[in-house]
Amino acid sequence: MNAIVLLGAPGAGKGTIAASLNEQWGAIHFSTGDMLRAAIKQGAPVGRQAEAFIQRGELVPDRVIMDLVIARLDQGKPEACYLFDGFPRTGPQAVLLDAELERRRAKLDVVFLLEVSTDVIVDRLSGRRVCRSCEANYHIRNIPPRVEGRCDRCGGELFQRPDDTRETILNRLEVYRRQTEELISYYDRKGVLVRVDSNRSRDPTVADINRSLERLMSRPAEGSAER
Ligand code: AMP
């Protein structure tokens, strides 16, 4: 395996599912959202460029994302398998990913499209809480921490992301429809798109994805993703 993309609206469960897959397949979780938030926390120049866009629920310009992605891929081992979460989000980013994989003689194995209804998205994002230290994700009802307000993994403080307010959530959804949805047909045409019902809780969704990955792993190297 070389690269897996998790595609879907904000709140589709990309981060939660990536965390589970990451543990099971040893893939590197590559989240541009996490990278940007880390850069903001550190006061890095890329963080300063990105902060206002993130707060408004808009996409950070492609140029900034591309520099970030190339720098991170260049640091990694050539044989690594990446699990892309929240990247690519635009046509130019998808083209860049193709080019970067080709440059490394790597292949995009599969794109999982996490399909979810708007009601579920708004409920998930408005109830989401994130660990300030290790970025682990929780939900006040669906994935509650053992101790309220504290991370199970590291004991860090849980907080609500500033872009998880109702108004910003609706804007992020609109941005997804306008700028990211076109990637569905892009990857469908390439024969790598697999649709997954992500309205369900984490475990059955992850189980479906695992079954799909097991089928892919057991097949000869060439060929397209199974639907
Ligand atoms: P996420 O954590 O993936 O929901 O991303 C949070 C925010 O970071 C998004 O609403 C965007 O403002 C920004 N962002 C993350 N990834 C990208 C990307 N690939 N392209 C543009 N903006 C991004």
Coordinates of C-alpha atoms and ligand atoms in Angstrom, one line a residue:
M1 CA 0.0 0.0 0.0
N2 CA 1.2 3.5 -0.7
A3 CA -1.6 6.0 -0.2
I4 CA -5.1 6.0 1.1
V5 CA -7.3 9.2 1.0
L6 CA -10.3 9.8 3.3
L7 CA -12.6 12.1 1.4
G8 CA -15.8 13.6 2.9
A9 CA -17.4 16.7 4.4
P10 CA -16.3 18.2 7.6
G11 CA -17.8 16.0 10.3
A12 CA -17.9 12.9 8.1
G13 CA -15.6 11.2 10.6
K14 CA -12.3 11.4 8.7
G15 CA -10.1 12.1 11.8
T16 CA -11.8 9.5 14.0
I17 CA -11.6 6.8 11.3
A18 CA -8.0 7.7 10.4
A19 CA -7.0 7.3 14.1
S20 CA -8.4 3.7 14.1
L21 CA -7.0 2.7 10.7
N22 CA -3.7 4.2 11.6
E23 CA -3.3 1.9 14.5
Q24 CA -4.4 -1.2 12.6
W25 CA -2.4 -0.8 9.3
G26 CA 0.6 1.2 10.5
A27 CA -0.1 3.9 8.0
I28 CA 1.1 7.5 8.7
H29 CA -1.9 9.8 9.5
F30 CA -1.4 12.8 7.3
S31 CA -3.9 15.5 8.4
T32 CA -3.4 19.0 6.9
G33 CA -5.9 20.4 9.5
D34 CA -3.7 19.0 12.3
M35 CA -0.6 20.3 10.7
L36 CA -2.1 23.8 10.3
R37 CA -3.3 23.8 13.9
A38 CA 0.1 22.8 15.1
A39 CA 1.7 25.6 13.0
I40 CA -0.7 28.1 14.6
K41 CA 0.1 26.9 18.1
Q42 CA 3.8 27.2 17.4
G43 CA 3.4 30.7 15.9
A44 CA 5.0 29.5 12.7
P45 CA 4.7 31.6 9.5
V46 CA 2.5 29.1 7.8
G47 CA 0.2 29.2 10.8
R48 CA -0.1 33.0 10.7
Q49 CA -1.0 32.7 7.0
A50 CA -3.6 30.1 7.7
E51 CA -5.3 31.2 10.9
A52 CA -7.9 33.7 9.5
F53 CA -9.0 31.4 6.8
I54 CA -9.6 28.6 9.3
Q55 CA -11.5 30.8 11.7
R56 CA -13.9 31.8 8.9
G57 CA -14.3 28.2 7.8
E58 CA -12.7 28.9 4.4
L59 CA -10.0 26.9 2.7
V60 CA -6.4 27.9 3.2
P61 CA -4.9 28.9 -0.3
D62 CA -3.6 26.0 -2.3
R63 CA -0.1 27.5 -2.5
V64 CA 0.3 27.4 1.3
I65 CA -1.1 23.8 1.5
M66 CA 1.1 22.6 -1.3
D67 CA 4.3 23.9 0.3
L68 CA 3.3 22.3 3.6
V69 CA 2.5 18.9 2.0
I70 CA 5.6 18.8 -0.1
A71 CA 7.8 19.7 2.9
R72 CA 6.2 16.9 5.0
L73 CA 6.4 14.3 2.3
D74 CA 10.1 15.1 1.7
Q75 CA 10.8 14.4 5.4
G76 CA 9.1 11.0 5.3
K77 CA 10.6 7.6 4.4
P78 CA 10.1 6.7 0.7
E79 CA 8.4 3.4 1.5
A80 CA 5.9 4.9 4.0
C81 CA 2.2 4.4 3.5
Y82 CA 0.2 7.6 4.0
L83 CA -3.4 8.0 5.2
F84 CA -4.5 11.4 3.9
D85 CA -7.2 13.1 6.0
G86 CA -8.5 16.5 4.8
F87 CA -6.1 16.5 1.8
P88 CA -6.7 16.9 -1.1
R89 CA -9.6 19.4 -0.9
T90 CA -9.4 21.1 -4.3
G91 CA -8.7 20.0 -7.9
P92 CA -5.2 21.5 -7.9
Q93 CA -4.3 19.7 -4.6
A94 CA -5.5 16.4 -6.1
V95 CA -3.3 17.0 -9.2
L96 CA -0.3 17.8 -6.9
L97 CA -0.9 14.6 -4.9
D98 CA -0.8 12.6 -8.1
A99 CA 2.4 14.3 -9.2
E100 CA 4.1 13.8 -5.8
L101 CA 3.1 10.1 -5.7
E102 CA 4.4 9.6 -9.2
R103 CA 7.7 11.3 -8.4
R104 CA 8.1 8.7 -5.6
R105 CA 6.9 5.9 -7.8
A106 CA 4.1 5.4 -5.4
K107 CA 0.4 4.7 -6.1
L108 CA -2.9 6.0 -4.8
D109 CA -4.5 2.7 -3.7
V110 CA -8.0 3.8 -2.7
V111 CA -10.1 6.9 -1.9
F112 CA -12.8 6.2 0.7
L113 CA -15.7 8.7 0.4
L114 CA -17.4 9.0 3.8
E115 CA -21.0 9.8 3.0
V116 CA -23.0 11.4 5.8
S117 CA -26.2 13.5 6.1
T118 CA -26.2 17.3 7.0
D119 CA -28.1 16.7 10.3
V120 CA -25.5 14.1 11.4
I121 CA -22.6 16.5 10.5
V122 CA -24.0 19.4 12.5
D123 CA -24.6 17.2 15.5
R124 CA -21.1 15.6 15.3
L125 CA -19.2 18.9 14.9
S126 CA -21.2 20.9 17.5
G127 CA -20.6 18.0 20.0
R128 CA -17.0 17.4 19.1
R129 CA -14.3 18.0 21.7
V130 CA -10.6 17.9 21.0
C131 CA -7.6 17.3 23.3
R132 CA -5.5 20.4 23.6
S133 CA -2.3 18.3 24.0
C134 CA -2.6 15.2 21.7
E135 CA -5.4 16.3 19.4
A136 CA -7.5 13.1 20.1
N137 CA -11.2 13.6 19.1
Y138 CA -14.2 13.0 21.3
H139 CA -17.9 13.6 21.2
I140 CA -20.0 14.7 24.2
R141 CA -22.5 11.8 23.5
N142 CA -21.1 9.4 20.9
I143 CA -17.5 9.1 22.1
P144 CA -17.4 10.6 25.6
P145 CA -14.1 10.6 27.6
R146 CA -14.0 8.5 30.7
V147 CA -13.5 11.7 32.8
E148 CA -15.5 14.7 31.7
G149 CA -13.3 17.4 30.0
R150 CA -10.1 15.2 30.1
C151 CA -8.4 13.1 27.4
D152 CA -8.4 9.3 28.0
R153 CA -5.0 9.0 26.3
C154 CA -2.9 11.8 27.9
G155 CA -5.2 13.5 30.5
G156 CA -5.0 16.8 28.5
E157 CA -7.8 19.4 28.6
L158 CA -10.6 18.9 26.1
F159 CA -11.9 22.0 24.2
Q160 CA -14.3 23.0 21.4
R161 CA -12.5 24.0 18.2
P162 CA -13.3 27.6 17.4
D163 CA -14.4 26.6 13.9
D164 CA -17.0 24.1 15.3
T165 CA -19.6 26.8 16.0
R166 CA -22.9 26.5 14.1
E167 CA -22.3 29.4 11.7
T168 CA -18.8 28.3 10.8
I169 CA -19.9 24.7 10.4
L170 CA -22.5 25.7 7.8
N171 CA -19.9 27.8 6.0
R172 CA -17.5 24.8 6.0
L173 CA -20.2 22.6 4.5
E174 CA -20.9 25.2 1.8
V175 CA -17.1 25.4 1.0
Y176 CA -17.0 21.6 0.8
R177 CA -19.8 21.5 -1.7
R178 CA -18.3 24.3 -3.8
Q179 CA -14.6 23.3 -3.7
T180 CA -14.1 19.7 -2.7
E181 CA -17.1 17.8 -4.0
E182 CA -15.7 17.8 -7.6
L183 CA -13.0 15.4 -6.3
I184 CA -15.7 12.7 -6.1
S185 CA -16.0 12.5 -9.9
Y186 CA -12.2 13.0 -10.3
Y187 CA -11.5 9.8 -8.3
D188 CA -14.5 7.9 -9.6
R189 CA -13.2 8.3 -13.1
K190 CA -9.8 7.0 -11.9
G191 CA -11.6 3.9 -10.6
V192 CA -10.3 4.3 -7.0
L193 CA -13.4 5.6 -5.2
V194 CA -15.1 3.4 -2.6
R195 CA -18.3 4.8 -1.0
V196 CA -18.8 4.2 2.7
D197 CA -21.9 4.9 4.8
S198 CA -20.5 7.1 7.6
N199 CA -23.9 8.0 9.2
R200 CA -23.2 5.1 11.5
S201 CA -21.0 5.0 14.6
R202 CA -17.2 4.5 14.2
D203 CA -16.9 0.7 14.7
P204 CA -19.2 -0.5 11.8
T205 CA -17.7 2.1 9.5
V206 CA -14.2 1.2 10.3
A207 CA -15.1 -2.5 9.9
D208 CA -16.4 -1.9 6.4
I209 CA -13.2 0.1 5.5
N210 CA -11.0 -2.7 6.9
R211 CA -12.8 -5.3 4.9
S212 CA -12.3 -3.3 1.8
L213 CA -8.6 -2.8 2.6
E214 CA -8.1 -6.5 3.2
R215 CA -9.6 -7.3 -0.2
L216 CA -7.3 -4.7 -1.8
M217 CA -4.2 -6.0 0.0
S218 CA -4.9 -9.6 -1.1
R219 CA -5.2 -8.7 -4.7
P220 CA -2.4 -8.5 -7.3
A221 CA -0.6 -5.1 -7.3
E222 CA -2.3 -3.7 -10.4
G223 CA -6.1 -3.1 -10.6
S224 CA -8.7 -0.7 -9.5
A225 CA -10.5 -0.4 -6.2
E226 CA -13.4 -2.7 -5.4
R227 CA -16.8 -1.0 -5.0
Ligands
AMP1 P1 -9.9 19.9 9.2 O1 -9.2 19.7 10.5 O2 -9.5 18.9 8.2 O3 -11.4 20.0 9.3 O4 -9.4 21.3 8.7 C1 -9.7 22.5 9.4 C2 -9.5 23.7 8.5 O5 -8.1 23.8 8.1 C3 -10.3 23.7 7.3 O6 -11.6 24.3 7.5 C4 -9.5 24.7 6.4 O7 -9.6 26.0 6.7 C5 -8.1 24.2 6.7 N1 -7.6 23.1 5.9 C6 -7.2 21.9 6.3 N2 -6.8 21.1 5.3 C7 -6.9 21.9 4.2 C8 -6.6 21.7 2.8 N3 -6.2 20.5 2.3 N4 -6.8 22.8 1.9 C9 -7.2 24.0 2.4 N5 -7.5 24.2 3.7 C10 -7.4 23.2 4.6

